[in-house]
mmCIF file of C-alpha atoms in Angstrom:
data_model
loop_
_atom_site.group_PDB
_atom_site.id
_atom_site.type_symbol
_atom_site.label_atom_id
_atom_site.label_comp_id
_atom_site.label_asym_id
_atom_site.label_seq_id
_atom_site.Cartn_x
_atom_site.Cartn_y
_atom_site.Cartn_z
ATOM 1 C CA UNK A 1100 9.456 -18.982 7.653
ATOM 2 C CA UNK A 1101 6.761 -21.070 8.821
ATOM 3 C CA UNK A 1102 7.564 -23.849 6.244
ATOM 4 C CA UNK A 1103 11.302 -23.638 7.139
ATOM 5 C CA UNK A 1104 10.919 -23.610 10.989
ATOM 6 C CA UNK A 1105 8.800 -26.763 10.227
ATOM 7 C CA UNK A 1106 11.398 -28.459 8.049
ATOM 8 C CA UNK A 1107 14.215 -27.741 10.985
ATOM 9 C CA UNK A 1108 12.015 -29.534 13.824
ATOM 10 C CA UNK A 1109 11.071 -32.575 11.692
ATOM 11 C CA UNK A 1110 14.693 -33.131 10.894
ATOM 12 C CA UNK A 1111 15.748 -32.483 14.849
ATOM 13 C CA UNK A 1112 12.638 -34.995 15.785
ATOM 14 C CA UNK A 1113 12.701 -37.866 13.053
ATOM 15 C CA UNK A 1114 14.871 -39.438 10.500
ATOM 16 C CA UNK A 1115 17.233 -37.284 8.476
ATOM 17 C CA UNK A 1116 15.282 -36.004 5.298
ATOM 18 C CA UNK A 1117 17.404 -35.494 1.911
ATOM 19 C CA UNK A 1118 17.548 -31.773 1.166
ATOM 20 C CA UNK A 1119 18.894 -29.498 -1.452
ATOM 21 C CA UNK A 1120 20.536 -26.985 0.722
ATOM 22 C CA UNK A 1121 21.867 -24.881 -1.934
ATOM 23 C CA UNK A 1122 17.697 -24.604 -2.594
ATOM 24 C CA UNK A 1123 17.299 -24.462 1.152
ATOM 25 C CA UNK A 1124 19.528 -21.650 1.567
ATOM 26 C CA UNK A 1125 18.037 -19.484 -1.215
ATOM 27 C CA UNK A 1126 14.690 -19.854 0.123
ATOM 28 C CA UNK A 1127 16.149 -19.150 3.849
ATOM 29 C CA UNK A 1128 17.715 -16.356 2.556
ATOM 30 C CA UNK A 1129 14.525 -15.065 0.682
ATOM 31 C CA UNK A 1130 12.160 -15.534 3.526
ATOM 32 C CA UNK A 1131 14.330 -13.452 5.732
ATOM 33 C CA UNK A 1132 14.681 -10.576 3.119
ATOM 34 C CA UNK A 1133 10.866 -10.691 2.586
ATOM 35 C CA UNK A 1134 10.687 -10.609 6.366
ATOM 36 C CA UNK A 1135 13.059 -7.534 6.612
ATOM 37 C CA UNK A 1136 11.426 -5.826 3.870
ATOM 38 C CA UNK A 1137 7.949 -5.913 4.963
ATOM 39 C CA UNK A 1138 9.072 -4.512 8.920
ATOM 40 C CA UNK A 1139 11.011 -1.725 6.844
ATOM 41 C CA UNK A 1140 8.090 -1.047 4.635
ATOM 42 C CA UNK A 1141 5.525 -0.903 7.717
ATOM 43 C CA UNK A 1142 8.304 1.339 9.797
ATOM 44 C CA UNK A 1143 8.467 3.304 6.716
ATOM 45 C CA UNK A 1144 4.932 4.029 6.575
ATOM 46 C CA UNK A 1145 4.482 5.078 10.198
ATOM 47 C CA UNK A 1146 7.437 7.460 9.660
ATOM 48 C CA UNK A 1147 6.254 9.091 6.606
ATOM 49 C CA UNK A 1148 2.152 8.993 8.039
ATOM 50 C CA UNK A 1149 3.958 10.764 11.541
ATOM 51 C CA UNK A 1150 5.564 13.307 9.494
ATOM 52 C CA UNK A 1151 2.547 14.299 7.512
ATOM 53 C CA UNK A 1152 0.485 14.668 10.489
ATOM 54 C CA UNK A 1153 2.716 16.504 11.966
ATOM 55 C CA UNK A 1154 3.139 18.869 9.122
ATOM 56 C CA UNK A 1155 -0.778 19.256 8.879
ATOM 57 C CA UNK A 1156 -0.776 20.162 12.613
ATOM 58 C CA UNK A 1157 1.803 23.020 12.123
ATOM 59 C CA UNK A 1158 0.471 24.177 9.210
ATOM 60 C CA UNK A 1159 -2.930 24.818 10.966
ATOM 61 C CA UNK A 1160 -1.494 26.749 13.797
ATOM 62 C CA UNK A 1161 0.505 29.153 11.407
ATOM 63 C CA UNK A 1162 -0.923 32.284 10.993
ATOM 64 C CA UNK A 1163 -2.069 33.148 7.228
ATOM 65 C CA UNK A 1164 1.024 35.304 6.512
ATOM 66 C CA UNK A 1165 3.168 32.530 7.820
ATOM 67 C CA UNK A 1166 1.439 30.353 5.410
ATOM 68 C CA UNK A 1167 1.813 32.163 2.443
ATOM 69 C CA UNK A 1168 5.643 32.776 3.409
ATOM 70 C CA UNK A 1169 6.095 29.071 3.379
ATOM 71 C CA UNK A 1170 4.312 28.454 0.126
ATOM 72 C CA UNK A 1171 6.402 31.370 -1.495
ATOM 73 C CA UNK A 1172 9.477 29.781 -0.243
ATOM 74 C CA UNK A 1173 8.573 26.326 -1.990
ATOM 75 C CA UNK A 1174 7.624 28.082 -4.961
ATOM 76 C CA UNK A 1175 8.377 31.383 -6.256
ATOM 77 C CA UNK A 1176 6.324 31.196 -9.039
ATOM 78 C CA UNK A 1177 2.945 30.758 -7.030
ATOM 79 C CA UNK A 1178 0.566 33.020 -7.839
ATOM 80 C CA UNK A 1179 -2.283 35.031 -5.402
ATOM 81 C CA UNK A 1180 -5.127 32.479 -6.552
ATOM 82 C CA UNK A 1181 -2.852 29.421 -5.890
ATOM 83 C CA UNK A 1182 -1.738 31.087 -2.817
ATOM 84 C CA UNK A 1183 -5.651 31.961 -1.587
ATOM 85 C CA UNK A 1184 -6.617 28.091 -2.928
ATOM 86 C CA UNK A 1185 -3.674 26.673 -0.484
ATOM 87 C CA UNK A 1186 -4.454 28.561 2.700
ATOM 88 C CA UNK A 1187 -8.094 28.196 2.230
ATOM 89 C CA UNK A 1188 -8.762 32.308 2.261
ATOM 90 C CA UNK A 1189 -10.174 34.487 -0.492
ATOM 91 C CA UNK A 1190 -7.766 35.655 -3.293
ATOM 92 C CA UNK A 1191 -8.524 39.324 -1.996
ATOM 93 C CA UNK A 1192 -7.071 38.378 1.654
ATOM 94 C CA UNK A 1193 -4.076 36.863 -0.095
ATOM 95 C CA UNK A 1194 -3.423 40.112 -2.143
ATOM 96 C CA UNK A 1195 -3.921 42.292 1.326
ATOM 97 C CA UNK A 1196 -1.319 39.985 3.030
ATOM 98 C CA UNK A 1197 1.016 40.051 0.277
ATOM 99 C CA UNK A 1198 0.917 44.042 0.192
ATOM 100 C CA UNK A 1199 1.553 44.160 4.155
ATOM 101 C CA UNK A 1200 4.468 41.858 3.349
ATOM 102 C CA UNK A 1201 5.713 43.995 0.927
ATOM 103 C CA UNK A 1202 5.454 47.266 2.312
ATOM 104 C CA UNK A 1203 7.156 45.767 5.470
ATOM 105 C CA UNK A 1204 9.977 44.629 3.395
ATOM 106 C CA UNK A 1205 9.771 40.868 3.717
ATOM 107 C CA UNK A 1206 9.081 39.983 0.088
ATOM 108 C CA UNK A 1207 9.308 41.864 -2.966
ATOM 109 C CA UNK A 1208 8.112 40.769 -6.443
ATOM 110 C CA UNK A 1209 11.100 40.378 -9.365
ATOM 111 C CA UNK A 1210 9.973 40.911 -12.609
ATOM 112 C CA UNK A 1211 6.650 41.384 -14.412
ATOM 113 C CA UNK A 1212 3.194 40.447 -12.791
ATOM 114 C CA UNK A 1213 2.593 37.530 -15.270
ATOM 115 C CA UNK A 1214 6.243 36.107 -15.571
ATOM 116 C CA UNK A 1215 7.909 37.215 -12.587
ATOM 117 C CA UNK A 1216 8.468 35.578 -9.233
ATOM 118 C CA UNK A 1217 8.401 36.686 -5.436
ATOM 119 C CA UNK A 1218 11.664 36.958 -3.210
ATOM 120 C CA UNK A 1219 11.837 36.661 0.186
ATOM 121 C CA UNK A 1220 14.184 39.359 1.303
ATOM 122 C CA UNK A 1221 14.306 38.889 4.986
ATOM 123 C CA UNK A 1222 12.619 35.987 7.240
ATOM 124 C CA UNK A 1223 10.638 37.220 10.041
#
C-alpha cells in the first residue's frame, strides 16, 4: 500500500509517469484485499480468543455436576473415565455424581454399559 501511495504522490508532484493502469488497478485491488484480510484475521482471532476465555471462566465457575451434564450433552457416549479427566476429579467422584443424577431423574443410561449412551431426561 505504501508503494501505491508513493506512486500517487510522485505523479501529483512531478511529470506524468507512464503506467500500466491494468497492472496498477490489479495491484491496488490486491493490496486492499490483503489489508482487509489481515484486519479480518486479527478481529476473528480476538473474537475467538475472548470466546474461549469466557467459556473457560464459565466452566471454572460451574459445579461438578453441571460440568458433567454439559459434557454429556456434548457427547452422549462419554465414559466416566473421560468425564473424570475432563472435570479434573476422580472417577469415583464422577460415578457418585452420575448415581445422584440418575436417582434424581435427570439422566439415564440407554443400552448396556459398554455400548450404550447417556440420555438427559430433564434439565435442571
